[in-house]
Amino acid sequence: MTNISELASFLTHLHEKHRSNDEGEVATYIPELGKANPDHFGISMVTADGEEFSVGDVDQEFTIQSICKPLAFLMALEQHGRDKTLSHVGIEPSGDAFNSVELCPKVKRPFNPMVNAGAIATASLIKGVSAEAGVTAFVDCLSKAAGRPLRVDELVFASEASTGNRNRAIAYLLRNFDVIDEHVDHTLHQYFAQCSVLVNCRDLAAIGATLANVGENPQTHTEVFDAFCVRDALAAMFTCGMYDYAGEWAFRVGVPAKSGVAGGIMAVVNRQLGLAVYSPRLDERGNSVRGIKVCADLSDEFGLHAFDCTNFGSSLLRTL
Ligand code: GLN
């Protein structure tokens, strides 16, 4: 049986083990992201009963980037229901890079909500009556899940908006096929702002724990998300959350997760915990190098894989 000090010391061990790994590169295609300190490294875990374990640079803020995508998808499901949401965005892995300018050729919809095309379609569904209203609603929702007030990093937002021509191309492709409405700039504003929300590792772990706890923040006991929509969002994270590494991630780590190009990864062990790693050096697919290693080690050590066969159905952490 795992006790709390064993878990805390294993996180410290993982931090020690991987901190000297300097493989990968900080993203620079959004110029503001290139200013990140590549050595920053934090790991946080929040259990579904609200206990937190953190090691390293866990208060360092960074932008959430693509980790906003499952949360925006969840909000779209809550606001529009499954049928309408899925008529704008599919639920199949694409096997392609996150920023591919493509739609599923059969149905002329984005493959899934975890790639940029799908996330822009989702942003269109949850944008508010005014540009600021939609962003405020999104930030308020994430703040409840994180358990503290969050905000948009205006410098990253401006950097994304001024260099995001590929995302503009995707948005116009979506407009051409009537996936999004005519307010293309408004949709892009919503998407760029969602990506630019500042979080730290502890926030991401708390958001993950809120998902693990079927929508209720386990530290503040606030109901944040609808439980059935959480299930749908976790399924999308499981199959598509790590882009063109999603299959191997499911194979090796085996939990729903989402990465972002600022270097965050948020993983969720259903009913058990949220896990967050921040380390800005990315591999060629845009996933944090140390983040992947930490999640894989933790999954192996504690039998977190969805199809784990070492703990005979009672993962060690469940006994916490
Ligand atoms: N804002 C980024 C983009 O649209 C998000 C991408 C990511 O985190 N993978 O390019």
mmCIF file of C-alpha atoms and ligand atoms in Angstrom:
data_model
loop_
_atom_site.group_PDB
_atom_site.id
_atom_site.type_symbol
_atom_site.label_atom_id
_atom_site.label_comp_id
_atom_site.label_asym_id
_atom_site.label_seq_id
_atom_site.Cartn_x
_atom_site.Cartn_y
_atom_site.Cartn_z
ATOM 1 C CA MET A 1 0.000 0.000 0.000
ATOM 2 C CA THR A 2 1.241 3.440 -0.932
ATOM 3 C CA ASN A 3 1.424 6.040 1.771
ATOM 4 C CA ILE A 4 1.653 9.759 1.293
ATOM 5 C CA SER A 5 5.325 10.088 2.146
ATOM 6 C CA GLU A 6 6.185 7.318 -0.332
ATOM 7 C CA LEU A 7 4.373 9.205 -3.069
ATOM 8 C CA ALA A 8 6.004 12.524 -2.201
ATOM 9 C CA SER A 9 9.459 10.986 -2.154
ATOM 10 C CA PHE A 10 8.860 9.290 -5.512
ATOM 11 C CA LEU A 11 7.974 12.651 -7.088
ATOM 12 C CA THR A 12 11.194 14.096 -5.652
ATOM 13 C CA HIS A 13 13.106 11.137 -7.045
ATOM 14 C CA LEU A 14 11.576 11.683 -10.517
ATOM 15 C CA HIS A 15 12.478 15.359 -10.415
ATOM 16 C CA GLU A 16 16.086 14.478 -9.553
ATOM 17 C CA LYS A 17 16.214 11.744 -12.169
ATOM 18 C CA HIS A 18 15.012 13.853 -15.097
ATOM 19 C CA ARG A 19 16.237 17.362 -14.305
ATOM 20 C CA SER A 20 19.577 16.829 -16.080
ATOM 21 C CA ASN A 21 17.815 15.798 -19.312
ATOM 22 C CA ASP A 22 18.199 18.756 -21.659
ATOM 23 C CA GLU A 23 16.899 17.135 -24.845
ATOM 24 C CA GLY A 24 14.382 19.043 -26.954
ATOM 25 C CA GLU A 25 13.839 22.695 -27.799
ATOM 26 C CA VAL A 26 11.671 25.468 -26.409
ATOM 27 C CA ALA A 27 8.941 26.484 -28.921
ATOM 28 C CA THR A 28 9.790 29.721 -30.717
ATOM 29 C CA TYR A 29 7.186 29.844 -33.504
ATOM 30 C CA ILE A 30 5.122 31.967 -31.131
ATOM 31 C CA PRO A 31 7.955 34.426 -30.382
ATOM 32 C CA GLU A 32 6.902 35.169 -26.804
ATOM 33 C CA LEU A 33 7.188 31.461 -25.852
ATOM 34 C CA GLY A 34 10.869 31.509 -26.805
ATOM 35 C CA LYS A 35 11.552 33.610 -23.691
ATOM 36 C CA ALA A 36 10.820 30.676 -21.338
ATOM 37 C CA ASN A 37 13.646 29.418 -19.136
ATOM 38 C CA PRO A 38 14.339 25.952 -20.608
ATOM 39 C CA ASP A 39 15.539 24.600 -17.253
ATOM 40 C CA HIS A 40 12.300 25.196 -15.391
ATOM 41 C CA PHE A 41 10.885 21.922 -14.174
ATOM 42 C CA GLY A 42 7.903 21.321 -11.903
ATOM 43 C CA ILE A 43 5.755 18.315 -11.031
ATOM 44 C CA SER A 44 2.427 18.523 -9.156
ATOM 45 C CA MET A 45 -0.176 15.987 -8.253
ATOM 46 C CA VAL A 46 -3.589 16.564 -6.680
ATOM 47 C CA THR A 47 -5.585 13.527 -5.606
ATOM 48 C CA ALA A 48 -9.335 13.186 -6.026
ATOM 49 C CA ASP A 49 -9.668 13.826 -2.308
ATOM 50 C CA GLY A 50 -7.720 17.068 -2.530
ATOM 51 C CA GLU A 51 -4.216 16.186 -1.275
ATOM 52 C CA GLU A 52 -1.415 17.965 -3.151
ATOM 53 C CA PHE A 53 2.182 16.887 -3.755
ATOM 54 C CA SER A 54 4.507 19.227 -5.577
ATOM 55 C CA VAL A 55 8.201 19.432 -6.370
ATOM 56 C CA GLY A 56 10.323 21.926 -8.312
ATOM 57 C CA ASP A 57 9.177 25.075 -10.108
ATOM 58 C CA VAL A 58 5.498 24.513 -9.419
ATOM 59 C CA ASP A 59 4.587 28.187 -8.951
ATOM 60 C CA GLN A 60 6.205 29.253 -12.211
ATOM 61 C CA GLU A 61 3.494 30.493 -14.577
ATOM 62 C CA PHE A 62 3.314 29.532 -18.240
ATOM 63 C CA THR A 63 0.544 29.619 -20.829
ATOM 64 C CA ILE A 64 -1.811 26.694 -20.964
ATOM 65 C CA GLN A 65 -1.682 26.495 -24.791
ATOM 66 C CA SER A 66 -3.302 23.336 -26.140
ATOM 67 C CA ILE A 67 -4.257 22.096 -22.689
ATOM 68 C CA CYS A 68 -7.136 24.540 -23.112
ATOM 69 C CA LYS A 69 -8.546 22.276 -25.824
ATOM 70 C CA PRO A 70 -10.261 19.526 -23.788
ATOM 71 C CA LEU A 71 -11.638 22.181 -21.434
ATOM 72 C CA ALA A 72 -13.098 24.219 -24.278
ATOM 73 C CA PHE A 73 -14.527 20.991 -25.767
ATOM 74 C CA LEU A 74 -16.106 20.232 -22.409
ATOM 75 C CA MET A 75 -17.701 23.681 -22.312
ATOM 76 C CA ALA A 76 -19.003 23.240 -25.869
ATOM 77 C CA LEU A 77 -20.574 19.914 -24.880
ATOM 78 C CA GLU A 78 -22.186 21.517 -21.845
ATOM 79 C CA GLN A 79 -23.557 24.439 -23.854
ATOM 80 C CA HIS A 80 -24.610 22.659 -27.044
ATOM 81 C CA GLY A 81 -24.906 18.949 -26.231
ATOM 82 C CA ARG A 82 -23.208 16.060 -27.952
ATOM 83 C CA ASP A 83 -25.020 16.024 -31.286
ATOM 84 C CA LYS A 84 -24.516 19.656 -32.146
ATOM 85 C CA THR A 85 -20.916 19.708 -30.915
ATOM 86 C CA LEU A 86 -20.026 16.584 -32.873
ATOM 87 C CA SER A 87 -21.576 18.041 -36.004
ATOM 88 C CA HIS A 88 -18.789 20.654 -35.858
ATOM 89 C CA VAL A 89 -15.873 18.506 -34.725
ATOM 90 C CA GLY A 90 -15.189 14.766 -34.953
ATOM 91 C CA ILE A 91 -13.716 12.392 -32.426
ATOM 92 C CA GLU A 92 -11.164 10.387 -34.419
ATOM 93 C CA PRO A 93 -7.386 10.626 -33.999
ATOM 94 C CA SER A 94 -5.815 12.315 -37.017
ATOM 95 C CA GLY A 95 -2.313 10.850 -36.794
ATOM 96 C CA ASP A 96 -1.105 14.239 -38.031
ATOM 97 C CA ALA A 97 0.618 17.219 -36.453
ATOM 98 C CA PHE A 98 -1.451 19.497 -34.214
ATOM 99 C CA ASN A 99 -1.310 22.418 -36.636
ATOM 100 C CA SER A 100 -2.174 20.529 -39.837
ATOM 101 C CA VAL A 101 -4.310 22.531 -42.221
ATOM 102 C CA GLU A 102 -6.762 19.720 -42.896
ATOM 103 C CA LEU A 103 -10.251 18.381 -42.368
ATOM 104 C CA CYS A 104 -11.465 14.802 -42.325
ATOM 105 C CA PRO A 105 -11.972 14.286 -46.092
ATOM 106 C CA LYS A 106 -15.177 12.234 -45.723
ATOM 107 C CA VAL A 107 -17.198 14.605 -43.552
ATOM 108 C CA LYS A 108 -15.368 17.938 -44.014
ATOM 109 C CA ARG A 109 -15.036 18.488 -40.281
ATOM 110 C CA PRO A 110 -11.902 18.625 -38.122
ATOM 111 C CA PHE A 111 -10.764 15.186 -37.008
ATOM 112 C CA ASN A 112 -11.006 15.919 -33.287
ATOM 113 C CA PRO A 113 -11.054 18.783 -30.742
ATOM 114 C CA MET A 114 -7.413 18.266 -29.689
ATOM 115 C CA VAL A 115 -5.810 19.475 -32.930
ATOM 116 C CA ASN A 116 -5.894 23.155 -33.850
ATOM 117 C CA ALA A 117 -8.620 22.778 -36.484
ATOM 118 C CA GLY A 118 -10.932 21.090 -33.983
ATOM 119 C CA ALA A 119 -10.063 23.545 -31.243
ATOM 120 C CA ILE A 120 -10.853 26.501 -33.479
ATOM 121 C CA ALA A 121 -14.211 24.882 -34.304
ATOM 122 C CA THR A 122 -14.807 24.433 -30.574
ATOM 123 C CA ALA A 123 -13.768 28.029 -29.824
ATOM 124 C CA SER A 124 -16.380 29.160 -32.320
ATOM 125 C CA LEU A 125 -19.050 27.234 -30.390
ATOM 126 C CA ILE A 126 -18.195 28.798 -27.033
ATOM 127 C CA LYS A 127 -17.343 32.345 -28.061
ATOM 128 C CA GLY A 128 -19.654 34.783 -26.316
ATOM 129 C CA VAL A 129 -21.854 37.554 -27.641
ATOM 130 C CA SER A 130 -18.805 39.803 -27.449
ATOM 131 C CA ALA A 131 -15.153 38.818 -27.775
ATOM 132 C CA GLU A 132 -14.509 39.644 -24.122
ATOM 133 C CA ALA A 133 -17.614 37.827 -22.806
ATOM 134 C CA GLY A 134 -16.511 34.495 -24.289
ATOM 135 C CA VAL A 135 -12.972 34.828 -22.976
ATOM 136 C CA THR A 136 -14.190 35.867 -19.519
ATOM 137 C CA ALA A 137 -16.533 32.868 -19.330
ATOM 138 C CA PHE A 138 -13.689 30.538 -20.287
ATOM 139 C CA VAL A 139 -11.219 32.061 -17.806
ATOM 140 C CA ASP A 140 -13.850 31.992 -15.024
ATOM 141 C CA CYS A 141 -14.516 28.324 -15.640
ATOM 142 C CA LEU A 142 -10.816 27.414 -15.565
ATOM 143 C CA SER A 143 -10.352 29.527 -12.437
ATOM 144 C CA LYS A 144 -12.988 27.450 -10.652
ATOM 145 C CA ALA A 145 -11.285 24.247 -11.758
ATOM 146 C CA ALA A 146 -7.869 25.550 -10.658
ATOM 147 C CA GLY A 147 -9.205 26.973 -7.399
ATOM 148 C CA ARG A 148 -7.750 30.461 -7.880
ATOM 149 C CA PRO A 149 -8.336 33.396 -10.265
ATOM 150 C CA LEU A 150 -6.500 32.937 -13.571
ATOM 151 C CA ARG A 151 -5.826 35.491 -16.307
ATOM 152 C CA VAL A 152 -4.753 35.827 -19.923
ATOM 153 C CA ASP A 153 -1.090 36.687 -20.645
ATOM 154 C CA GLU A 154 -1.579 39.699 -22.906
ATOM 155 C CA LEU A 155 1.942 39.486 -24.362
ATOM 156 C CA VAL A 156 1.526 35.869 -25.429
ATOM 157 C CA PHE A 157 -1.944 36.660 -26.733
ATOM 158 C CA ALA A 158 -0.546 39.500 -28.878
ATOM 159 C CA SER A 159 2.322 37.280 -30.042
ATOM 160 C CA GLU A 160 -0.101 34.506 -31.071
ATOM 161 C CA ALA A 161 -2.441 36.927 -32.789
ATOM 162 C CA SER A 162 0.307 38.619 -34.775
ATOM 163 C CA THR A 163 2.018 35.416 -35.946
ATOM 164 C CA GLY A 164 -0.919 32.980 -36.113
ATOM 165 C CA ASN A 165 -1.316 32.882 -39.879
ATOM 166 C CA ARG A 166 -1.463 29.124 -39.993
ATOM 167 C CA ASN A 167 -4.363 29.188 -37.533
ATOM 168 C CA ARG A 168 -5.990 31.874 -39.700
ATOM 169 C CA ALA A 169 -5.643 29.565 -42.699
ATOM 170 C CA ILE A 170 -7.300 26.776 -40.711
ATOM 171 C CA ALA A 171 -10.109 29.096 -39.619
ATOM 172 C CA TYR A 172 -10.868 30.159 -43.194
ATOM 173 C CA LEU A 173 -10.839 26.528 -44.304
ATOM 174 C CA LEU A 174 -13.399 25.846 -41.571
ATOM 175 C CA ARG A 175 -15.437 28.835 -42.675
ATOM 176 C CA ASN A 176 -15.380 27.621 -46.267
ATOM 177 C CA PHE A 177 -17.014 24.348 -45.192
ATOM 178 C CA ASP A 178 -19.475 26.068 -42.829
ATOM 179 C CA VAL A 179 -17.940 24.461 -39.755
ATOM 180 C CA ILE A 180 -17.674 27.912 -38.148
ATOM 181 C CA ASP A 181 -19.826 30.986 -38.614
ATOM 182 C CA GLU A 182 -18.876 34.212 -40.376
ATOM 183 C CA HIS A 183 -17.320 35.778 -37.262
ATOM 184 C CA VAL A 184 -13.903 34.358 -38.061
ATOM 185 C CA ASP A 185 -11.887 37.042 -36.251
ATOM 186 C CA HIS A 186 -14.043 36.685 -33.163
ATOM 187 C CA THR A 187 -13.440 32.902 -33.190
ATOM 188 C CA LEU A 188 -9.688 33.376 -33.575
ATOM 189 C CA HIS A 189 -9.685 35.905 -30.743
ATOM 190 C CA GLN A 190 -11.393 33.319 -28.530
ATOM 191 C CA TYR A 191 -8.925 30.590 -29.551
ATOM 192 C CA PHE A 192 -5.779 32.720 -29.105
ATOM 193 C CA ALA A 193 -7.008 33.974 -25.704
ATOM 194 C CA GLN A 194 -7.821 30.432 -24.539
ATOM 195 C CA CYS A 195 -4.263 29.341 -25.406
ATOM 196 C CA SER A 196 -2.830 32.357 -23.549
ATOM 197 C CA VAL A 197 -4.331 31.659 -20.103
ATOM 198 C CA LEU A 198 -1.559 31.635 -17.508
ATOM 199 C CA VAL A 199 -1.349 28.645 -15.184
ATOM 200 C CA ASN A 200 1.264 27.010 -13.021
ATOM 201 C CA CYS A 201 1.814 23.318 -12.364
ATOM 202 C CA ARG A 202 -0.335 23.346 -9.239
ATOM 203 C CA ASP A 203 -3.238 24.875 -11.186
ATOM 204 C CA LEU A 204 -2.998 22.232 -13.879
ATOM 205 C CA ALA A 205 -2.890 19.432 -11.336
ATOM 206 C CA ALA A 206 -5.978 20.904 -9.642
ATOM 207 C CA ILE A 207 -7.783 21.153 -12.994
ATOM 208 C CA GLY A 208 -6.799 17.543 -13.699
ATOM 209 C CA ALA A 209 -8.046 16.509 -10.264
ATOM 210 C CA THR A 210 -11.352 18.274 -10.972
ATOM 211 C CA LEU A 211 -11.708 16.116 -14.081
ATOM 212 C CA ALA A 212 -10.636 13.017 -12.147
ATOM 213 C CA ASN A 213 -13.242 13.874 -9.531
ATOM 214 C CA VAL A 214 -15.967 13.883 -12.246
ATOM 215 C CA GLY A 215 -16.261 17.652 -12.392
ATOM 216 C CA GLU A 216 -16.044 18.780 -8.762
ATOM 217 C CA ASN A 217 -12.919 20.592 -7.590
ATOM 218 C CA PRO A 218 -11.798 18.325 -4.713
ATOM 219 C CA GLN A 219 -10.089 21.167 -2.837
ATOM 220 C CA THR A 220 -12.792 23.838 -2.978
ATOM 221 C CA HIS A 221 -15.744 21.421 -3.469
ATOM 222 C CA THR A 222 -17.077 23.642 -6.258
ATOM 223 C CA GLU A 223 -19.085 21.879 -8.984
ATOM 224 C CA VAL A 224 -17.313 22.990 -12.142
ATOM 225 C CA PHE A 225 -18.174 20.572 -14.951
ATOM 226 C CA ASP A 226 -21.004 18.245 -15.905
ATOM 227 C CA ALA A 227 -19.915 14.670 -15.156
ATOM 228 C CA PHE A 228 -21.072 13.217 -18.505
ATOM 229 C CA CYS A 229 -19.239 15.923 -20.427
ATOM 230 C CA VAL A 230 -16.097 15.191 -18.362
ATOM 231 C CA ARG A 231 -16.329 11.598 -19.531
ATOM 232 C CA ASP A 232 -16.506 12.704 -23.172
ATOM 233 C CA ALA A 233 -13.590 15.101 -22.795
ATOM 234 C CA LEU A 234 -11.430 12.445 -21.098
ATOM 235 C CA ALA A 235 -12.188 10.030 -23.926
ATOM 236 C CA ALA A 236 -11.016 12.630 -26.458
ATOM 237 C CA MET A 237 -7.851 13.223 -24.394
ATOM 238 C CA PHE A 238 -7.202 9.504 -24.219
ATOM 239 C CA THR A 239 -7.401 8.946 -27.964
ATOM 240 C CA CYS A 240 -6.152 12.287 -29.333
ATOM 241 C CA GLY A 241 -4.557 14.345 -26.542
ATOM 242 C CA MET A 242 -0.902 13.861 -27.429
ATOM 243 C CA TYR A 243 -1.256 14.598 -31.168
ATOM 244 C CA ASP A 244 0.624 12.211 -33.424
ATOM 245 C CA TYR A 245 2.096 10.545 -30.304
ATOM 246 C CA ALA A 246 -1.375 9.684 -28.967
ATOM 247 C CA GLY A 247 -1.197 5.979 -29.819
ATOM 248 C CA GLU A 248 2.207 5.443 -28.293
ATOM 249 C CA TRP A 249 1.212 7.488 -25.252
ATOM 250 C CA ALA A 250 -1.868 5.280 -24.711
ATOM 251 C CA PHE A 251 0.384 2.247 -25.094
ATOM 252 C CA ARG A 252 3.150 3.380 -22.741
ATOM 253 C CA VAL A 253 1.410 5.636 -20.202
ATOM 254 C CA GLY A 254 -2.242 4.684 -20.621
ATOM 255 C CA VAL A 255 -4.073 7.663 -19.118
ATOM 256 C CA PRO A 256 -5.940 10.602 -20.690
ATOM 257 C CA ALA A 257 -3.587 13.552 -21.094
ATOM 258 C CA LYS A 258 -3.086 16.797 -22.950
ATOM 259 C CA SER A 259 0.098 18.682 -23.739
ATOM 260 C CA GLY A 260 0.745 22.283 -24.731
ATOM 261 C CA VAL A 261 3.603 23.932 -26.622
ATOM 262 C CA ALA A 262 4.594 26.074 -23.626
ATOM 263 C CA GLY A 263 5.766 22.801 -22.025
ATOM 264 C CA GLY A 264 2.870 21.703 -19.836
ATOM 265 C CA ILE A 265 1.313 18.255 -19.691
ATOM 266 C CA MET A 266 -1.876 17.533 -17.730
ATOM 267 C CA ALA A 267 -2.748 13.876 -17.129
ATOM 268 C CA VAL A 268 -5.823 12.483 -15.420
ATOM 269 C CA VAL A 269 -6.228 9.189 -13.636
ATOM 270 C CA ASN A 270 -9.985 8.737 -13.505
ATOM 271 C CA ARG A 271 -11.386 8.960 -9.945
ATOM 272 C CA GLN A 272 -7.864 9.180 -8.560
ATOM 273 C CA LEU A 273 -5.741 12.188 -9.419
ATOM 274 C CA GLY A 274 -4.613 15.003 -11.653
ATOM 275 C CA LEU A 275 -0.950 15.191 -12.577
ATOM 276 C CA ALA A 276 0.883 18.133 -14.112
ATOM 277 C CA VAL A 277 4.424 18.516 -15.381
ATOM 278 C CA TYR A 278 5.993 21.721 -16.640
ATOM 279 C CA SER A 279 9.232 21.636 -18.598
ATOM 280 C CA PRO A 280 9.459 23.794 -21.727
ATOM 281 C CA ARG A 281 11.827 21.734 -23.887
ATOM 282 C CA LEU A 282 9.695 19.921 -26.470
ATOM 283 C CA ASP A 283 10.238 16.959 -28.751
ATOM 284 C CA GLU A 284 9.591 17.170 -32.491
ATOM 285 C CA ARG A 285 5.868 16.533 -31.977
ATOM 286 C CA GLY A 286 5.456 19.432 -29.568
ATOM 287 C CA ASN A 287 5.283 17.416 -26.325
ATOM 288 C CA SER A 288 7.432 18.177 -23.265
ATOM 289 C CA VAL A 289 10.386 15.752 -23.225
ATOM 290 C CA ARG A 290 10.727 15.547 -19.441
ATOM 291 C CA GLY A 291 6.932 15.630 -19.077
ATOM 292 C CA ILE A 292 6.543 12.420 -21.052
ATOM 293 C CA LYS A 293 9.274 10.687 -19.056
ATOM 294 C CA VAL A 294 7.843 11.696 -15.691
ATOM 295 C CA CYS A 295 4.338 10.517 -16.626
ATOM 296 C CA ALA A 296 5.639 7.208 -17.990
ATOM 297 C CA ASP A 297 7.710 6.512 -14.858
ATOM 298 C CA LEU A 298 4.858 7.411 -12.550
ATOM 299 C CA SER A 299 2.422 5.261 -14.485
ATOM 300 C CA ASP A 300 4.797 2.279 -14.277
ATOM 301 C CA GLU A 301 5.600 2.742 -10.602
ATOM 302 C CA PHE A 302 2.021 3.101 -9.385
ATOM 303 C CA GLY A 303 0.180 1.001 -11.949
ATOM 304 C CA LEU A 304 -1.764 3.952 -13.334
ATOM 305 C CA HIS A 305 -2.193 2.562 -16.859
ATOM 306 C CA ALA A 306 -5.883 2.047 -17.704
ATOM 307 C CA PHE A 307 -5.139 -1.597 -18.483
ATOM 308 C CA ASP A 308 -2.670 -2.173 -15.696
ATOM 309 C CA CYS A 309 -2.272 -5.829 -14.809
ATOM 310 C CA THR A 310 0.066 -5.638 -11.838
ATOM 311 C CA ASN A 311 -2.352 -4.440 -9.178
ATOM 312 C CA PHE A 312 -5.281 -6.696 -9.991
ATOM 313 C CA GLY A 313 -7.751 -3.884 -10.350
ATOM 314 C CA SER A 314 -6.894 -1.961 -7.236
ATOM 315 C CA SER A 315 -4.260 0.535 -8.143
ATOM 316 C CA LEU A 316 -2.026 1.436 -5.222
ATOM 317 C CA LEU A 317 -3.160 5.028 -5.272
ATOM 318 C CA ARG A 318 -6.779 4.072 -4.782
ATOM 319 C CA THR A 319 -5.942 3.121 -1.234
ATOM 320 C CA LEU A 320 -4.684 6.603 -0.351
HETATM 321 N N1 GLN B 1 -1.522 28.354 -29.514
HETATM 322 C C1 GLN B 1 -0.859 27.220 -30.099
HETATM 323 C C2 GLN B 1 -1.164 27.152 -31.574
HETATM 324 O O1 GLN B 1 -2.288 27.295 -31.942
HETATM 325 C C3 GLN B 1 -1.258 25.973 -29.378
HETATM 326 C C4 GLN B 1 -0.607 24.768 -29.932
HETATM 327 C C5 GLN B 1 -0.185 23.736 -28.927
HETATM 328 O O2 GLN B 1 -0.070 23.939 -27.732
HETATM 329 N N2 GLN B 1 0.147 22.595 -29.459
HETATM 330 O O3 GLN B 1 -0.324 26.957 -32.392
#
